CSV table of C-alpha atoms in Angstrom, one decimal:
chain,number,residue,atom,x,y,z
A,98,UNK,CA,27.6,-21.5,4.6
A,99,UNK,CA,29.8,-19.9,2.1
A,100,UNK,CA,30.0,-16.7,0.0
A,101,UNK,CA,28.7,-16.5,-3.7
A,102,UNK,CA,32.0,-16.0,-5.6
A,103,UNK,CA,30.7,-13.8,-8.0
A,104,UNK,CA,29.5,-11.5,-5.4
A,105,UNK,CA,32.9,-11.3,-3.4
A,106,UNK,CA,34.7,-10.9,-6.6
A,107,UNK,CA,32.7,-7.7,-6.9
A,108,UNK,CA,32.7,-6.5,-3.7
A,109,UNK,CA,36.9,-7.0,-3.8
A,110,UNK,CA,37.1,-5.3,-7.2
A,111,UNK,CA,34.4,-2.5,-7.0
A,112,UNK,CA,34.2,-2.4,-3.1
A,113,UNK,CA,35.9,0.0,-0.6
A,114,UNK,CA,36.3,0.0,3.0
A,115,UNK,CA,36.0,2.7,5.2
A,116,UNK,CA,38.0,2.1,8.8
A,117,UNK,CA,37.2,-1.2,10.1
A,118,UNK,CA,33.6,-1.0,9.8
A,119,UNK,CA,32.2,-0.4,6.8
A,120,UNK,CA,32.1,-1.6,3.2
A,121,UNK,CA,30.6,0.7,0.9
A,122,UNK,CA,29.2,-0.9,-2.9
A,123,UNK,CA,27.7,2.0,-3.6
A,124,UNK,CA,28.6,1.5,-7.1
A,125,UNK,CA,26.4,-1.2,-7.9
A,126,UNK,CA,24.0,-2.0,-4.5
A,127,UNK,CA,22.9,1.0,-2.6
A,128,UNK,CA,23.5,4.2,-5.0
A,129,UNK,CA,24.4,3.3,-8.2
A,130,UNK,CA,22.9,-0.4,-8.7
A,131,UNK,CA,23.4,-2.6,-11.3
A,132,UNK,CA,20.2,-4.3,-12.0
A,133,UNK,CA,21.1,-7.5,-14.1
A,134,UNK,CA,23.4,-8.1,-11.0
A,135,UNK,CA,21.2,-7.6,-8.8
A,136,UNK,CA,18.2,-10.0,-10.6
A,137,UNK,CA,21.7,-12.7,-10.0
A,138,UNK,CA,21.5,-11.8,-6.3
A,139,UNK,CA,17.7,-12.6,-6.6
A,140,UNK,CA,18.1,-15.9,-8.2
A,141,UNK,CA,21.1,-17.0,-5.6
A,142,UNK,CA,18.5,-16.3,-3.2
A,143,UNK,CA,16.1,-18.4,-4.8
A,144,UNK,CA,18.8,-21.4,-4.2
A,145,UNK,CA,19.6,-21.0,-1.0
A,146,UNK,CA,16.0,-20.6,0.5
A,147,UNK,CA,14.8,-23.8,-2.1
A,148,UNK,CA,12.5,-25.4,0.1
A,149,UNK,CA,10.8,-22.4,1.8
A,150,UNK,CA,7.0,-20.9,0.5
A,151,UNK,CA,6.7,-17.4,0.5
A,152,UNK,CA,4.1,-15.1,-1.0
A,153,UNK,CA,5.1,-11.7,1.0
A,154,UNK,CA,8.7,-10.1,0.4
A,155,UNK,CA,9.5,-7.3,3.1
A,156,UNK,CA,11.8,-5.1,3.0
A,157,UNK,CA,13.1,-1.5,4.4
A,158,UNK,CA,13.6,1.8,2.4
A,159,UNK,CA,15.8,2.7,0.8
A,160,UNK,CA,18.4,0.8,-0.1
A,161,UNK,CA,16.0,-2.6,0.4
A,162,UNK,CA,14.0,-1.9,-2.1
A,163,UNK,CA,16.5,-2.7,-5.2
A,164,UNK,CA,17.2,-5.6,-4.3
A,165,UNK,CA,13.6,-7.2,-3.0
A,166,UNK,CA,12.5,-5.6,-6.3
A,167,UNK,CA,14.9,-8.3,-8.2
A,168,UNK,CA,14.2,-10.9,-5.7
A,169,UNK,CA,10.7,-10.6,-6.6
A,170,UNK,CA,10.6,-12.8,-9.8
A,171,UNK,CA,12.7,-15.6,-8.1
A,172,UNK,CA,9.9,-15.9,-6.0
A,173,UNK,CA,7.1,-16.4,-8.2
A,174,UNK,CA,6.9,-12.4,-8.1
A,175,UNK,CA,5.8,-12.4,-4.8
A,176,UNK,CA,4.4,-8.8,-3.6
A,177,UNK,CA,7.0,-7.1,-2.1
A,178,UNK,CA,6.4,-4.1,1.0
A,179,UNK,CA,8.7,-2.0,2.0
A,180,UNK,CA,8.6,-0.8,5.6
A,181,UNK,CA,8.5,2.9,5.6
A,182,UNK,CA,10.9,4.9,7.8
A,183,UNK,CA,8.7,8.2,8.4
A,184,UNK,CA,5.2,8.5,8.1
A,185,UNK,CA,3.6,10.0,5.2
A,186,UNK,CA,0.7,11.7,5.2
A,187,UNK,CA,-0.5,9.2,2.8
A,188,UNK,CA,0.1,6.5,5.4
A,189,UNK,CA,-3.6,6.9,7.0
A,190,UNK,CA,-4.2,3.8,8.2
A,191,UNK,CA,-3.2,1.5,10.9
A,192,UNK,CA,0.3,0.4,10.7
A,193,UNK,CA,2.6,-2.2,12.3
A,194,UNK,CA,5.5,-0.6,13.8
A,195,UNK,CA,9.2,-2.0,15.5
A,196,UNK,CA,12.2,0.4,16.0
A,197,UNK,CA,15.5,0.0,15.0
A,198,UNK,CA,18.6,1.9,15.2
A,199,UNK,CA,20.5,2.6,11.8
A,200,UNK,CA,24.4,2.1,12.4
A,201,UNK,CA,25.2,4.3,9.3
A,202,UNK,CA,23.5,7.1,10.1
A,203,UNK,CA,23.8,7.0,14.1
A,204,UNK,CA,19.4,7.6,14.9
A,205,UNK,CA,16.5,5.7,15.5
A,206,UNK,CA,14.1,4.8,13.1
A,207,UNK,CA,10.2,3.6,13.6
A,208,UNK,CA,10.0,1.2,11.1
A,209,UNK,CA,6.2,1.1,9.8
A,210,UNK,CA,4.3,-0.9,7.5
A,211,UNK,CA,0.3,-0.5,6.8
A,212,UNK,CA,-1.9,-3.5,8.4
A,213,UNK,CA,-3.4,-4.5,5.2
A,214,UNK,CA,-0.4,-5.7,3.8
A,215,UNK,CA,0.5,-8.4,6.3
A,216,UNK,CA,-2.3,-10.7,6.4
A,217,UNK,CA,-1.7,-13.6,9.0
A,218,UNK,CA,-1.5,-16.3,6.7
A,219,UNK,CA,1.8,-14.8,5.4
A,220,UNK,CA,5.0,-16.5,4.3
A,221,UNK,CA,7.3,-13.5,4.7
A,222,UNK,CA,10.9,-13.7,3.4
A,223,UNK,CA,12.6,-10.8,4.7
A,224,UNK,CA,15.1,-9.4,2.1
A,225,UNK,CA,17.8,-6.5,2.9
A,226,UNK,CA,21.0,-5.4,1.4
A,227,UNK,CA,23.0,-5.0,4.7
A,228,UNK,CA,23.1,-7.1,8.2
A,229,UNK,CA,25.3,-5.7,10.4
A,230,UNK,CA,24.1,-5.4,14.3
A,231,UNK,CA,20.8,-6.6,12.5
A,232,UNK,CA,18.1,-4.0,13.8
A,233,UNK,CA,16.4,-3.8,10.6
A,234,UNK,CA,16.0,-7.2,10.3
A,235,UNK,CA,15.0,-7.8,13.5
A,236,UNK,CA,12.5,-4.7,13.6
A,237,UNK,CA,11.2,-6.3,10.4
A,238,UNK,CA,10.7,-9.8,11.8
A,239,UNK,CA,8.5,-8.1,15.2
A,240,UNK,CA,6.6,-6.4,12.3
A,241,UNK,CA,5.5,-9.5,10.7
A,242,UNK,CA,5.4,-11.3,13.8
A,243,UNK,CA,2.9,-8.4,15.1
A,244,UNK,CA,0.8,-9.1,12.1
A,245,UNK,CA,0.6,-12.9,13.2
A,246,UNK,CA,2.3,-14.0,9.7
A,247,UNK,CA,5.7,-16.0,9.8
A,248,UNK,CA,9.4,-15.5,9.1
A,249,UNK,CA,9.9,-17.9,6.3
A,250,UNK,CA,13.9,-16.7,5.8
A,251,UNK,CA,15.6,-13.6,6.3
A,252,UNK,CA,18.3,-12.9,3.1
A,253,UNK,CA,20.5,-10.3,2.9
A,254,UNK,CA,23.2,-9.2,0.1
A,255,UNK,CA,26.3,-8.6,2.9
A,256,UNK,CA,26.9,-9.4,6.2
A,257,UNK,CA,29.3,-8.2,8.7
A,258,UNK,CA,29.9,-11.1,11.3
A,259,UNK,CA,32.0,-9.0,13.2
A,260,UNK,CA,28.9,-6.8,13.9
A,261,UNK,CA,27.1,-10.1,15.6
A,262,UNK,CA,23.5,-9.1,14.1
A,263,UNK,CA,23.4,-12.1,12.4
A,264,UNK,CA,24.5,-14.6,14.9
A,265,UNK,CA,21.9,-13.5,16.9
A,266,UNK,CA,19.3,-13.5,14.7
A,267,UNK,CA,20.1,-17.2,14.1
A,268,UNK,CA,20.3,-18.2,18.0
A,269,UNK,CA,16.7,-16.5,17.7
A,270,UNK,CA,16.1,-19.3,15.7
A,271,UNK,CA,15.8,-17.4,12.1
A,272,UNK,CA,17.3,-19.2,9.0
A,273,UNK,CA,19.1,-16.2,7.6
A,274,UNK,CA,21.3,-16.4,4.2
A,275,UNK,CA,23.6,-14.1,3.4
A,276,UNK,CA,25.2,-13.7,0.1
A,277,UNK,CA,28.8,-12.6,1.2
A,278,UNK,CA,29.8,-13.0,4.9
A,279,UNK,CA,32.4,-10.8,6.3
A,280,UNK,CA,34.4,-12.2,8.8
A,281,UNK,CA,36.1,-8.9,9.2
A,282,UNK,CA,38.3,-5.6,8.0
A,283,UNK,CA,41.8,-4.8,8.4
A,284,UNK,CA,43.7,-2.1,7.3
A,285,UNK,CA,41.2,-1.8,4.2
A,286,UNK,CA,41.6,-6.0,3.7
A,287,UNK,CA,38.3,-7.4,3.9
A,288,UNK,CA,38.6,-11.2,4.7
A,289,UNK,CA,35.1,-13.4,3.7
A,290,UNK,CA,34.3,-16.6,4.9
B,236,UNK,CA,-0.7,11.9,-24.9
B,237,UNK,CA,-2.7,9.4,-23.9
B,238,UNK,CA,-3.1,7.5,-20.0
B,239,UNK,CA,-2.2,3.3,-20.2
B,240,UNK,CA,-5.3,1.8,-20.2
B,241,UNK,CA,-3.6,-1.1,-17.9
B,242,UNK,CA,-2.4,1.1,-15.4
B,243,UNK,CA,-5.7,3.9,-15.5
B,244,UNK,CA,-8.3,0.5,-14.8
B,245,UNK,CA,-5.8,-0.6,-11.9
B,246,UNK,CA,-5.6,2.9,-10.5
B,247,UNK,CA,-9.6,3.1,-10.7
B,248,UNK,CA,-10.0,-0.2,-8.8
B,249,UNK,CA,-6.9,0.0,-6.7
B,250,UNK,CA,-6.0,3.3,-6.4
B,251,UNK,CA,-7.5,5.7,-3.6
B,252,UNK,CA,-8.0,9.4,-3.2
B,253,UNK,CA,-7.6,11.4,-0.5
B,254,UNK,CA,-8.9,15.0,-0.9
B,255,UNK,CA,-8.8,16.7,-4.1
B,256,UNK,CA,-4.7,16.6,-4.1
B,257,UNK,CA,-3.7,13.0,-3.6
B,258,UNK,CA,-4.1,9.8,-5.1
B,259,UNK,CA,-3.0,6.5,-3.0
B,260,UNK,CA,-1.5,3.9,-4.8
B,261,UNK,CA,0.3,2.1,-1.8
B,262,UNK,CA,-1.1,-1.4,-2.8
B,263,UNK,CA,1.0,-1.7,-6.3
B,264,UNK,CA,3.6,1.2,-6.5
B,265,UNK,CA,4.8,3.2,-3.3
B,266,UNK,CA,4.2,1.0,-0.2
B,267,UNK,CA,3.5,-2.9,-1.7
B,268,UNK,CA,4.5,-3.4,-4.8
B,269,UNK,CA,3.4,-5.3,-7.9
B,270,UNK,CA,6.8,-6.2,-9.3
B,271,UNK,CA,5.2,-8.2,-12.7
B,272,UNK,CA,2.7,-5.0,-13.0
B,273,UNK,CA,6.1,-2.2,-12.7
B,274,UNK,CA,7.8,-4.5,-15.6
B,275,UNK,CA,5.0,-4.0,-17.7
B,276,UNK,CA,5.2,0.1,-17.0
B,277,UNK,CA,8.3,-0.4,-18.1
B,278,UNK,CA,8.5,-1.1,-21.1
B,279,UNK,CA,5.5,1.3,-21.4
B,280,UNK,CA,8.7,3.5,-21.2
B,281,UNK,CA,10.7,1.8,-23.5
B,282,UNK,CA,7.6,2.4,-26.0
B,283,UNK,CA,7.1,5.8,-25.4
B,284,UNK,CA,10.7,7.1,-25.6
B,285,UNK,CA,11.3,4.7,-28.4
B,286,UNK,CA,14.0,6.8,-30.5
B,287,UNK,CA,16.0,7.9,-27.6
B,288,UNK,CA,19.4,6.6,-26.6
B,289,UNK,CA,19.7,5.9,-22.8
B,290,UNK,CA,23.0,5.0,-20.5
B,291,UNK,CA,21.8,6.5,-17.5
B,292,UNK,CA,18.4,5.8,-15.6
B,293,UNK,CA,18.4,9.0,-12.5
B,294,UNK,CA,15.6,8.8,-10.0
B,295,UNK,CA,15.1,9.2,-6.2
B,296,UNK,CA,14.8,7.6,-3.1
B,297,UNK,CA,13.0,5.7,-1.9
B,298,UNK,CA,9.8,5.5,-3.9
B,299,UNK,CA,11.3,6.1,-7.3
B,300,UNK,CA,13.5,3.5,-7.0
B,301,UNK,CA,11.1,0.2,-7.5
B,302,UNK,CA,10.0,1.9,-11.0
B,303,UNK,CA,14.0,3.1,-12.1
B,304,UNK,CA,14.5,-0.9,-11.0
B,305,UNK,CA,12.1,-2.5,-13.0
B,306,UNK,CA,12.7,0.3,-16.2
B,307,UNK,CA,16.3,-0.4,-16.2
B,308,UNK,CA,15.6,-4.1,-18.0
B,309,UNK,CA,13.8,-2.4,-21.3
B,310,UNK,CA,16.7,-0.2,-21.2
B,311,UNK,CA,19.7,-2.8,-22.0
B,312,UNK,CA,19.8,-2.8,-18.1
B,313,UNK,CA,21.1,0.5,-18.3
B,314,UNK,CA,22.9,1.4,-14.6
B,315,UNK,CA,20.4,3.1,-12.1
B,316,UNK,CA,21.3,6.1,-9.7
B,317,UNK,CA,19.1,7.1,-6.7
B,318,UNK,CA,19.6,10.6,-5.7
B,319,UNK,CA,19.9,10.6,-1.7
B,320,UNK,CA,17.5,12.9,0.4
B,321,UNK,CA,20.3,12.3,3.0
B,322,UNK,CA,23.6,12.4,3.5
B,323,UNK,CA,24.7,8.6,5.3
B,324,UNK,CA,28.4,8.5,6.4
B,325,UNK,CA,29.3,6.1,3.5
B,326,UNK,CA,28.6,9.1,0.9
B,327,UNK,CA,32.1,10.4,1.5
B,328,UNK,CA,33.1,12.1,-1.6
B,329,UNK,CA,32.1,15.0,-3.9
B,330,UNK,CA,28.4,15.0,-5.0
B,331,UNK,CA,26.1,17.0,-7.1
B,332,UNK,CA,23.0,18.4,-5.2
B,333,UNK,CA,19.6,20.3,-6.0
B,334,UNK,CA,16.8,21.2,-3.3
B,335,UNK,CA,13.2,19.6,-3.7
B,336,UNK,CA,10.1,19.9,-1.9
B,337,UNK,CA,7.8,17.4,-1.3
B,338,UNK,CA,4.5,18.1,-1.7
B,339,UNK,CA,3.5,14.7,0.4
B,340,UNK,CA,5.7,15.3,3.6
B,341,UNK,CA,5.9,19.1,3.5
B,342,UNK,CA,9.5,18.9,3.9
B,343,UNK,CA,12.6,20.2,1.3
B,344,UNK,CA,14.8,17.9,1.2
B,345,UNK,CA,18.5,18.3,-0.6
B,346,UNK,CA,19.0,15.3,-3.3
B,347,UNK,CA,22.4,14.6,-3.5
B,348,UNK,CA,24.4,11.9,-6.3
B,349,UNK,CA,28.0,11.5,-6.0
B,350,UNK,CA,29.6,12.7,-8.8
B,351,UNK,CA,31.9,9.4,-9.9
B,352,UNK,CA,28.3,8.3,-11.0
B,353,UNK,CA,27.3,11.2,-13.7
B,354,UNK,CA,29.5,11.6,-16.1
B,355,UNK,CA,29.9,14.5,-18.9
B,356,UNK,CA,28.8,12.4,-21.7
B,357,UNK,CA,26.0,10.6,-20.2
B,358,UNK,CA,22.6,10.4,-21.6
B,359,UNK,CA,20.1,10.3,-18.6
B,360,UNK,CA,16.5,9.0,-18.6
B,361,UNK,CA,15.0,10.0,-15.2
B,362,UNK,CA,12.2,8.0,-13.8
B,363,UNK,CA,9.6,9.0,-10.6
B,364,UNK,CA,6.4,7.5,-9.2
B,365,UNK,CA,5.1,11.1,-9.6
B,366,UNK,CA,5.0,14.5,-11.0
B,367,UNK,CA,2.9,17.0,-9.1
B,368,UNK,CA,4.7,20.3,-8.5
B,369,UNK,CA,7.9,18.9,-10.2
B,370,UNK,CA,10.1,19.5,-8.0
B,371,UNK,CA,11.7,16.3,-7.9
B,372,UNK,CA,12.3,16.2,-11.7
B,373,UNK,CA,13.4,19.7,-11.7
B,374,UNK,CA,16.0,18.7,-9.2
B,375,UNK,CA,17.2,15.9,-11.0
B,376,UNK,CA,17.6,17.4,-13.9
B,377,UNK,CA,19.2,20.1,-12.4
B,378,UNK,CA,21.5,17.6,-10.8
B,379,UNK,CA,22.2,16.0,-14.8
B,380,UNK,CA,22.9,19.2,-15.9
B,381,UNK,CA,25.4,20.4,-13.4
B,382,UNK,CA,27.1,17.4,-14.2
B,383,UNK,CA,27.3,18.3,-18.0
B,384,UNK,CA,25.5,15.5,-18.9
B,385,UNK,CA,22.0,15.2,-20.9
B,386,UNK,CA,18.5,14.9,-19.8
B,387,UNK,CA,17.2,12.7,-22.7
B,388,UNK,CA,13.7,12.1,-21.5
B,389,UNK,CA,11.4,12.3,-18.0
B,390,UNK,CA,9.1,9.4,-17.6
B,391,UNK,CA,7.1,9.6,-14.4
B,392,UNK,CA,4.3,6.9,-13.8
B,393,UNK,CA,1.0,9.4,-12.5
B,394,UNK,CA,1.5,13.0,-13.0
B,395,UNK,CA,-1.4,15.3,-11.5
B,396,UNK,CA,-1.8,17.8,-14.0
B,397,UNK,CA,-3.5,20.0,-11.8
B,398,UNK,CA,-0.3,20.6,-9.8
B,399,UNK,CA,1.6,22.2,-13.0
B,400,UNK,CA,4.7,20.3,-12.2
B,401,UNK,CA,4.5,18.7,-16.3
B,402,UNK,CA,3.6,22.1,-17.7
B,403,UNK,CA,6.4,23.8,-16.2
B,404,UNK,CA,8.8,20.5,-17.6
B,405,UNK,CA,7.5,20.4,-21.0
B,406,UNK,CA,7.8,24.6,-21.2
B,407,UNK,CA,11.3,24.3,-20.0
B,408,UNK,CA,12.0,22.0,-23.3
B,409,UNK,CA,11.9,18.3,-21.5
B,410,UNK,CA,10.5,15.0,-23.0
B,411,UNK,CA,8.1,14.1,-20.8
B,412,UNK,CA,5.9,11.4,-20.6
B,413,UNK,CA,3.3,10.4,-18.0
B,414,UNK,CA,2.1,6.8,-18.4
B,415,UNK,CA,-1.3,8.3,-16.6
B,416,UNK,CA,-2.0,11.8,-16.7
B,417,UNK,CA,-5.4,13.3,-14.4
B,418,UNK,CA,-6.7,16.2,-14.9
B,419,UNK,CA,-8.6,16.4,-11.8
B,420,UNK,CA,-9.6,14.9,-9.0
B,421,UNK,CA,-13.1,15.8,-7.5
B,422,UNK,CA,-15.6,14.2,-4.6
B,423,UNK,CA,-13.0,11.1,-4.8
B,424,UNK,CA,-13.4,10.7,-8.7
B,425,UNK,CA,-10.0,10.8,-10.7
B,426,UNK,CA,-10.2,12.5,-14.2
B,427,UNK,CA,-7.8,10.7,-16.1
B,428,UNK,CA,-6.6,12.1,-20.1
């Protein structure tokens, strides 16, 4: 496993850390986003999960939904769902639902997505922008696994090692790809394996 | 002003009401998402606000962003800001903010962009899944404008005319265009223009 240069090169030049924990790329990922980047992210993904079918991209508002959206076309513009954090009151059907704890804003979500759009013959790549202790991810993979469809891949844009979301979710037995892997940050120097 | 035929046949077959106030369209815009179909709106965009220049594309969390994503390419890839309804630990510095109700969740929310990411001299083109009340747009452009910066054009994908939100926009002076526009909706028919 290695990081996509083009990526880290980004992260080190546009990036900024935040204590030892965070990286924020807020300036082209999760608040500002910089869509012909982004379709690169998608086609890197592409690569890396060659072999697999898929024909359901999931996801988790908000800042999931960029970067499934320019995933989508490397994968045959799959559908893509994005699990929804409250519940609307256009959300009137049956949902699937998994909870998982968000690290940068310190609360619980119930992570929900409406039954119709998980069928169980799904091939469900699992796209993010962040793995860090990996609750999304893993709420996301009970979801689908709820619906009796199957985890195909689970690719995010960064992940924190140091956070051990990842290394679980592979001992689980998930093939998860991760664009840029952070080993970890000190004094605002982030080192990538 | 006239509705896209393309997206007023999907919204007939796909599309579902709910009362005489809401239209679902959770299986191609706000919940799954066709990402080929969302292309195609935008460069119903592109079409539409044909003569204006565009280096900004504003919209908000989370289910404006899919349509700002797949807008940006018939825009020169123009860089895309999602307003934030909250404020995550990462969003450290100064930011612009307006309040907005929404008319789904019965909540006001306060949309926040950082200010690094509008700048005086930018021309904006903002971008939503819907107008009703307007309150979104109105807070997005209030957002532009506190920055200093110009609202060139609002492009939402289904405005509900009966809700005023447009009126009020297009009395105010704003450049809006609705790729479909309903009049009514009544014992679960939609009155599109």
């Amino acid at each position: 496993m290695q990081s996509m240069k083009l990526l880290v090169d980004k992260i080190k030049n546009e990036g900024r850390t935040i204590g030892n924990d965070i990286v924020k790329v807020d300036g082209f990922i999760n608040h500002q986003m910089d869509i012909a980047f982004m379709e690169e992210l998608g086609r890197e993904f592409r690569r890396r999960f060659d072999e697999i079918e898929v024909d359901l991209i999931l996801t988790v508002e908000a800042s999931g939904i960029a970067i499934a959206c320019t995933t989508a076309p490397s994968f045959g513009y799959a559908p893509v769902v994005f699990a929804k954090k409250t519940a609307p009151n256009t959300l009137t059907e049956d949902y699937y639902s998994a909870e998982a704890r968000s690290f940068t804003k310190g609360i619980i979500s119930n992570l929900r997505v409406a039954k119709k759009f998980i069928e169980p013959d799904n091939k469900v790549l699992i796209i993010d922008d962040f793995l860090a202790h990996g609750e999304s991810a893993r709420a996301l993979a009970q979801i689908v696994e709820k619906a009796g469809a199957e985890v195909m891949g689970i690719g995010v844009v960064i992940e924190k090692m140091f956070q051990g979301g990842g290394k679980q979710l592979r001992d689980m037995g998930y093939h998860v790809e991760s664009l840029a892997m952070i080993e970890k940050i000190e004094n605002g120097e982030i080192a990538f394996v």
